[in-house]
mmCIF file of C-alpha atoms in Angstrom:
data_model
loop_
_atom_site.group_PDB
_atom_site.id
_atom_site.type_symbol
_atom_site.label_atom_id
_atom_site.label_comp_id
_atom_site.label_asym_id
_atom_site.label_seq_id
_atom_site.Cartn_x
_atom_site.Cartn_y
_atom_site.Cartn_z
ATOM 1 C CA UNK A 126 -59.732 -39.867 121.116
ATOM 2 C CA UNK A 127 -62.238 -41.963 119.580
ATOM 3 C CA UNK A 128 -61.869 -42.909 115.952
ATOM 4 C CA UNK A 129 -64.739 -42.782 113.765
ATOM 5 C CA UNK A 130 -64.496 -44.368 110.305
ATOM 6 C CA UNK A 131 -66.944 -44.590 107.761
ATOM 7 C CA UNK A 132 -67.497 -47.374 104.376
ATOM 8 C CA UNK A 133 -67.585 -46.960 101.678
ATOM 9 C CA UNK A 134 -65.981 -43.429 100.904
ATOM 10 C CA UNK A 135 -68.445 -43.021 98.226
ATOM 11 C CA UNK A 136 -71.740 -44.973 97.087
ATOM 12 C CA UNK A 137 -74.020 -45.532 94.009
ATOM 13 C CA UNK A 138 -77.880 -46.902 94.539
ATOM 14 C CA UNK A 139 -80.218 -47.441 92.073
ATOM 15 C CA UNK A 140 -83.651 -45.610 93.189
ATOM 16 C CA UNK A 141 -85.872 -47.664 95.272
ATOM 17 C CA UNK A 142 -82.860 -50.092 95.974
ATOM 18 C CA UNK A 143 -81.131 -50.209 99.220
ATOM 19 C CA UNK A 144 -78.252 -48.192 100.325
ATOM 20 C CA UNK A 145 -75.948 -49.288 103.515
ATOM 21 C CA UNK A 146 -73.052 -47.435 105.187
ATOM 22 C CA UNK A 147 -71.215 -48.156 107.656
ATOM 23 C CA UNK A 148 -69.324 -46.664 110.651
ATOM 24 C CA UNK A 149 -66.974 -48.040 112.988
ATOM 25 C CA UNK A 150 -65.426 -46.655 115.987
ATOM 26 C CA UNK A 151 -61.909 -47.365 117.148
ATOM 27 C CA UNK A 152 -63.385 -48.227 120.761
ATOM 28 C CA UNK A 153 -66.749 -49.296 122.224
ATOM 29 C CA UNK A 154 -69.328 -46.039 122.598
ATOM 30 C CA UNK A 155 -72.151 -48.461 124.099
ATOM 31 C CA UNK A 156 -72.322 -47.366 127.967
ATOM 32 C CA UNK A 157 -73.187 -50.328 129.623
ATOM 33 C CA UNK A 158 -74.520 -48.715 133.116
ATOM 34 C CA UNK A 159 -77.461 -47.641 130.484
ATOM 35 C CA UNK A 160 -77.511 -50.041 127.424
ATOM 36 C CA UNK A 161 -77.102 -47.353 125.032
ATOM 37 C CA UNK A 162 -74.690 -46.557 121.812
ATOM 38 C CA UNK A 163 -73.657 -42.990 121.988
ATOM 39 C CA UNK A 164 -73.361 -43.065 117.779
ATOM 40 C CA UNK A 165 -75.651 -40.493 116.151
ATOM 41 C CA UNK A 166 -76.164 -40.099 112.183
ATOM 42 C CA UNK A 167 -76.595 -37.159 110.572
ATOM 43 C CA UNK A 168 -77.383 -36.562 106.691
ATOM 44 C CA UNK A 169 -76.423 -33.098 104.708
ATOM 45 C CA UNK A 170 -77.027 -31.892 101.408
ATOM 46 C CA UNK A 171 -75.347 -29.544 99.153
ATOM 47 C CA UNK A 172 -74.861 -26.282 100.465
ATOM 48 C CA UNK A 173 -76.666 -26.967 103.887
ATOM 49 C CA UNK A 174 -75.815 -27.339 107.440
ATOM 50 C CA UNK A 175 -75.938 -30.650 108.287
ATOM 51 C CA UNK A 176 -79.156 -32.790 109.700
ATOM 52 C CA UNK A 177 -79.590 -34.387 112.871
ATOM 53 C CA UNK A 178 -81.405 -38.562 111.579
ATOM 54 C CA UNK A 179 -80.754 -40.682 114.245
ATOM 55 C CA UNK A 180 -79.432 -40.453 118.027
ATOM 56 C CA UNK A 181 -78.569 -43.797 119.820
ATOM 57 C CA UNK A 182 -77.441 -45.530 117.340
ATOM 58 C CA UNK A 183 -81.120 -46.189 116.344
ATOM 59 C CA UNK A 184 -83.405 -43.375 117.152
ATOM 60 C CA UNK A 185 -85.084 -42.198 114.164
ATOM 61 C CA UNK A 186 -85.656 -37.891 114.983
ATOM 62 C CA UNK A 187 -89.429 -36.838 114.751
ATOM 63 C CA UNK A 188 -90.070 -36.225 110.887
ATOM 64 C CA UNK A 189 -87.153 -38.159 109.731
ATOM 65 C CA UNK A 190 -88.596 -40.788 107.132
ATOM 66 C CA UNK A 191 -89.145 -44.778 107.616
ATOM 67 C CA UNK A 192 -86.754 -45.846 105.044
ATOM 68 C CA UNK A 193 -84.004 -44.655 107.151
ATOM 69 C CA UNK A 194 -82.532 -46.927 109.780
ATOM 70 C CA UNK A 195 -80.056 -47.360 111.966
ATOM 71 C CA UNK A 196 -78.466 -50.252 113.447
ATOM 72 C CA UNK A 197 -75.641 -51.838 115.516
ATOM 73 C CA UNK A 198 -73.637 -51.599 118.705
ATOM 74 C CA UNK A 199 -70.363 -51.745 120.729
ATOM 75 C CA UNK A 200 -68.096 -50.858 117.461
ATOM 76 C CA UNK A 201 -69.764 -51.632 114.617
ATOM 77 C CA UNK A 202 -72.896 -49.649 113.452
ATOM 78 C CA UNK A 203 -74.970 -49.414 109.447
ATOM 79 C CA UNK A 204 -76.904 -46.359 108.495
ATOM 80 C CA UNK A 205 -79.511 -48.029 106.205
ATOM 81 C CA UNK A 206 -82.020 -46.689 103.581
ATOM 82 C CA UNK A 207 -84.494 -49.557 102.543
ATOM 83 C CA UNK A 208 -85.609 -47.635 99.206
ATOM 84 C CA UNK A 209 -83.517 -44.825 97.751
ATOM 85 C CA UNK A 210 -85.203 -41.699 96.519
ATOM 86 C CA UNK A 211 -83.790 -38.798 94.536
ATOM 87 C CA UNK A 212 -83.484 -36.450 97.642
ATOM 88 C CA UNK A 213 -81.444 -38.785 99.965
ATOM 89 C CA UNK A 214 -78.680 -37.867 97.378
ATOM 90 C CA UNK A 215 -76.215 -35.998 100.085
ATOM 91 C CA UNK A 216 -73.246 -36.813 102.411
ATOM 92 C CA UNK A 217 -74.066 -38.564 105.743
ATOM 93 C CA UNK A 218 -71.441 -38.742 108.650
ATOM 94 C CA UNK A 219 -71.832 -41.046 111.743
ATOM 95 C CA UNK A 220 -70.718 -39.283 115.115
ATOM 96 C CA UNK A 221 -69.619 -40.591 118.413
ATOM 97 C CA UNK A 222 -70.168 -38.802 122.017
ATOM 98 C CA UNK A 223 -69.541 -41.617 124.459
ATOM 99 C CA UNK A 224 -66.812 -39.675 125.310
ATOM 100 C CA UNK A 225 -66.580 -36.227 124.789
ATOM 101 C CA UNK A 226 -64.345 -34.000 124.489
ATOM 102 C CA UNK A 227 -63.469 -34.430 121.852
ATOM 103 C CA UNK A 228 -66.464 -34.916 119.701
ATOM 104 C CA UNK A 229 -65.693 -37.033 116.626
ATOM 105 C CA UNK A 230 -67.375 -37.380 113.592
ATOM 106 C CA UNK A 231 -66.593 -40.190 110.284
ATOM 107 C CA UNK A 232 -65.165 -38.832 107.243
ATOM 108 C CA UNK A 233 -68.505 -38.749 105.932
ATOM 109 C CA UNK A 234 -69.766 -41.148 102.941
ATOM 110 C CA UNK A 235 -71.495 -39.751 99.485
ATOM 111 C CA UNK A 236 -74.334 -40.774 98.425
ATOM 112 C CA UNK A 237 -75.446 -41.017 94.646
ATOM 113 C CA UNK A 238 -77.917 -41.888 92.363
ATOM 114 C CA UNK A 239 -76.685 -44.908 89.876
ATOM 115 C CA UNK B 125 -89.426 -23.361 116.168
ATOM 116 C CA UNK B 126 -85.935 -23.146 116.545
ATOM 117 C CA UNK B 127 -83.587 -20.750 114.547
ATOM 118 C CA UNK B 128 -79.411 -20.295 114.875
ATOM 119 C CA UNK B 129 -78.387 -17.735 112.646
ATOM 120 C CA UNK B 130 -74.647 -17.114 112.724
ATOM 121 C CA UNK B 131 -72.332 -14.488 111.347
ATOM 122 C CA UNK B 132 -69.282 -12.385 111.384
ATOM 123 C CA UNK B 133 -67.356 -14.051 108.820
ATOM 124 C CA UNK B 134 -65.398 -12.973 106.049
ATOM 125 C CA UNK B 135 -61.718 -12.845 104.302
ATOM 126 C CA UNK B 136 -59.433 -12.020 107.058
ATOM 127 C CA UNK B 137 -55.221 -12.052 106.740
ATOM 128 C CA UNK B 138 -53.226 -14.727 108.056
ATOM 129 C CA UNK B 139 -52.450 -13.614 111.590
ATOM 130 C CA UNK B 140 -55.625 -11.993 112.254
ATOM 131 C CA UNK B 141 -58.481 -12.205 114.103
ATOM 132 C CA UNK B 142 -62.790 -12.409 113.404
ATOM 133 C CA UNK B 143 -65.470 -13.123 116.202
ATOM 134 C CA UNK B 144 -68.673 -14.546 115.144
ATOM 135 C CA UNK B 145 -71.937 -14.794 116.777
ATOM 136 C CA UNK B 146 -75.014 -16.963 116.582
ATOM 137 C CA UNK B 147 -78.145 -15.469 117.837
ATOM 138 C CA UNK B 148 -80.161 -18.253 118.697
ATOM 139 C CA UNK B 149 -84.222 -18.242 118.954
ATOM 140 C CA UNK B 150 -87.581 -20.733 119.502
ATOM 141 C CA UNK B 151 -86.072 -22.100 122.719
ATOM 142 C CA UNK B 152 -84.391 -21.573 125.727
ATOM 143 C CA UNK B 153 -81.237 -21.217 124.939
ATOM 144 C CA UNK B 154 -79.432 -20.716 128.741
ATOM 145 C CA UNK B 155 -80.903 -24.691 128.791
ATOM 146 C CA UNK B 156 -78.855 -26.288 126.597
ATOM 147 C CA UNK B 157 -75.126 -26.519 125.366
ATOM 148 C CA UNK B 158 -74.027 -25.321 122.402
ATOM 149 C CA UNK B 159 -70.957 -26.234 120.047
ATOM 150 C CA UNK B 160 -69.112 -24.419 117.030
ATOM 151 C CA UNK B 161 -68.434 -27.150 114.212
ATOM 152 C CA UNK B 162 -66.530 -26.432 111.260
ATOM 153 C CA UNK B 163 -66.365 -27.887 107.485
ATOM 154 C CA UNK B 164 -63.142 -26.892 105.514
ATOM 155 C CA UNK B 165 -64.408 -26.574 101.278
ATOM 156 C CA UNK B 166 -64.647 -29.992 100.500
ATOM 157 C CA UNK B 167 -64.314 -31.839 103.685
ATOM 158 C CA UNK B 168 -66.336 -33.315 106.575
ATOM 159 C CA UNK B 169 -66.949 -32.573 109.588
ATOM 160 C CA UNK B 170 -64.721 -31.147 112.871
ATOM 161 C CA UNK B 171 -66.196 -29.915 116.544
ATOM 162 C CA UNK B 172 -64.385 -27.100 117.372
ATOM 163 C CA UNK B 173 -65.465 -26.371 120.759
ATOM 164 C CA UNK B 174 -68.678 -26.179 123.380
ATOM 165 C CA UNK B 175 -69.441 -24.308 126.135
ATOM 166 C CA UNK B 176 -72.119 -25.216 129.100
ATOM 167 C CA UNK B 177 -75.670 -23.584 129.578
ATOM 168 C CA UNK B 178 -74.166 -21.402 132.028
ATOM 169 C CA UNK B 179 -70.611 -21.151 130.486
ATOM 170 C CA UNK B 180 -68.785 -22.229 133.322
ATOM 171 C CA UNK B 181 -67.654 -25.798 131.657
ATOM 172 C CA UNK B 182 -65.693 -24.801 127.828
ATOM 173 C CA UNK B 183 -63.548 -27.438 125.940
ATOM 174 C CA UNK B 184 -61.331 -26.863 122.622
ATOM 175 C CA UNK B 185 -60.424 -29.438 120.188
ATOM 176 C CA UNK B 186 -56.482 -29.535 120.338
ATOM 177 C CA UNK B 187 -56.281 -27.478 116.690
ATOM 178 C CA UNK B 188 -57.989 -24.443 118.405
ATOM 179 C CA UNK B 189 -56.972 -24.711 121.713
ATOM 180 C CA UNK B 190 -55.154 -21.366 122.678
ATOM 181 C CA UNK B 191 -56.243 -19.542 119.628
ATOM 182 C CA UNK B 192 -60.224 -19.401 119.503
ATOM 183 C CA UNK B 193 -62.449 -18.799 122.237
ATOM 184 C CA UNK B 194 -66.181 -19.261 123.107
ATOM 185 C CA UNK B 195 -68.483 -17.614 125.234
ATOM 186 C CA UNK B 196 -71.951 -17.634 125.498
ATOM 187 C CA UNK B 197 -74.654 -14.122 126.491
ATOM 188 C CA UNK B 198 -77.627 -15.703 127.716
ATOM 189 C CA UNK B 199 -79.336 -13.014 128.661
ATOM 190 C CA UNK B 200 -78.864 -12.039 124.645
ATOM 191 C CA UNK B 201 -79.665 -15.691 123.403
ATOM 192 C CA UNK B 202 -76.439 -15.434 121.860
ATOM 193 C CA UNK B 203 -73.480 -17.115 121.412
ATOM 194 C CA UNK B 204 -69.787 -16.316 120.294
ATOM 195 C CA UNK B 205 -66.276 -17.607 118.810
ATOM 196 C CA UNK B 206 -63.468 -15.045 119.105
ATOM 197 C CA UNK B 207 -60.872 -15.907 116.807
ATOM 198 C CA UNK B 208 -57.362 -15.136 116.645
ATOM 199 C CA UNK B 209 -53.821 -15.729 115.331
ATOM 200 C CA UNK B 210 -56.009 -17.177 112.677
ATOM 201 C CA UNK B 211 -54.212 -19.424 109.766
ATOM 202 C CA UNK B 212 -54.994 -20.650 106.422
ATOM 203 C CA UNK B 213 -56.153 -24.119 108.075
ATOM 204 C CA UNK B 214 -58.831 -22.311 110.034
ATOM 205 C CA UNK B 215 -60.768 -22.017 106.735
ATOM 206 C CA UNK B 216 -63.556 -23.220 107.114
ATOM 207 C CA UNK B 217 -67.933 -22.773 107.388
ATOM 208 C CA UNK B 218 -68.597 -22.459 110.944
ATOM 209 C CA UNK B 219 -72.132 -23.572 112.224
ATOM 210 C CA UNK B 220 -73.117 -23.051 115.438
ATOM 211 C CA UNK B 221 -74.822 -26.292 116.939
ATOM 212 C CA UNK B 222 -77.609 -26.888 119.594
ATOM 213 C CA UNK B 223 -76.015 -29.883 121.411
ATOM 214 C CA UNK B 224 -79.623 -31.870 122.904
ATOM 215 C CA UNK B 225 -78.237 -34.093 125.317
ATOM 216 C CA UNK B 226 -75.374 -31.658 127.155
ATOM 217 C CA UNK B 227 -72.194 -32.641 127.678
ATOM 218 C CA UNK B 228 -70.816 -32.566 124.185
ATOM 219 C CA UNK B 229 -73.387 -35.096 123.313
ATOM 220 C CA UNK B 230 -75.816 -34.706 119.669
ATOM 221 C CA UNK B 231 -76.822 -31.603 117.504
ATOM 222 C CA UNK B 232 -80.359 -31.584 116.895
ATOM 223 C CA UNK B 233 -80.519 -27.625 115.347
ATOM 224 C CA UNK B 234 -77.670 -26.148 113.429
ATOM 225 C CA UNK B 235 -77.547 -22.900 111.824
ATOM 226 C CA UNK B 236 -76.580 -21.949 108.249
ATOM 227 C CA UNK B 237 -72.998 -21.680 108.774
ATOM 228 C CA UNK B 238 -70.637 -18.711 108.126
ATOM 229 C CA UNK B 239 -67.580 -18.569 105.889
ATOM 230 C CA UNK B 240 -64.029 -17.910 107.454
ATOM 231 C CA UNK B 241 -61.601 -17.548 104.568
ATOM 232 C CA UNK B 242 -58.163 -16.789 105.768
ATOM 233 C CA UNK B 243 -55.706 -15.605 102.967
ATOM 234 C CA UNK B 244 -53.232 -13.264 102.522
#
């Protein structure tokens, strides 16, 4: 099974400062027939199912905003958010599904407001 | 636009058994897989199973395997989890997931989630 671990645990951003986090899987999840990083990001908020940001590593979803980014490849992969705002206060988890099953998600990383 | 809405849950006794169901609207749901994930209180994240758009390809993750089982009623855009021999560990939210990609792949519509609290 493919490992998925997440840094930091927990996090503290000013607003309108940057916040990173980072995921890293235990083995590659790029497929090299197609150049693409099986790694999607997903953020959720108290007391709600969880939301679908990016797919392949760096595919923002349709009405996800610009400050969030995504980055990386192979292992190594950053969930970025060039200027924090009050409502990206939540818990975001990375997810692999290069190979599948199982389907394997980080331990998820909290997001606050310093 | 697209709606899961699960249920079923509720306190159940060590031992015993609960089936939820999603009823899924706003697309076509015999097109796509679908997955039950999980969240204990507290804690992140686990896939618990999927099943194909035609149900004839299921996986488990190893903590289920044997014990909960999925099936899918396409012609009742609905989906299903029969559980059983349930423990406390099994506690849990369960949210049925649209999986976009097939295959076990990424969840682009989730439902609410239902709460499975198993306790004596």
């Amino acid at each position: 099974d493919i490992v998925m671990t997440q840094s930091p645990d927990s996090l503290a951003v000013s607003l309108g400062e940057r916040a990173t986090i980072n995921c890293k899987s235990s083995q590659s999840v790029l497929y090299s027939s197609n150049n693409r990083n099986y790694l999607a990001w997903y953020q959720q908020k108290p007391g709600q199912p969880p939301k679908l940001l990016i797919s392949w590593a760096s595919t923002r979803e349709s009405g996800v905003p610009d400050r969030f980014s995504g980055s990386g490849s192979g292992t190594d992969f950053t969930l970025t958010i060039s200027s924090l705002q009050a409502e990206d206060v939540a818990v975001y988890y990375c997810q692999q599904y290069y190979t599948t099953p199982p389907i394997t998600f980080g331990q998820g990383t909290r997001l606050e407001i310093k | 636009q697209v709606q899961l809405v699960e249920s079923g849950g509720g306190l159940v006794k060590p031992g015993g058994s609960l089936r939820l169901s999603c009823a899924a609207s706003g697309f076509t749901f015999s097109d796509y897989y679908m997955s039950w994930i999980r969240q204990a209180p507290g804690k992140g994240l686990e896939w618990v199973s999927y099943i194909s758009s035609s149900g004839s390809i299921i996986y488990y993750a190893d903590s289920v395997k044997g014990r909960l089982t999925i099936s899918r009623d396409n012609a009742k855009n609905s989906l299903y989890l029969q559980m059983n021999s349930l423990r406390a560990e099994d506690t849990a939210v369960y949210y049925c997931a649209r999986d976009f990609y097939g295959s076990g792949s990424y969840f682009d519509s989730w439902g609410q989630g239902t709460l499975v609290t198993v306790s004596s």
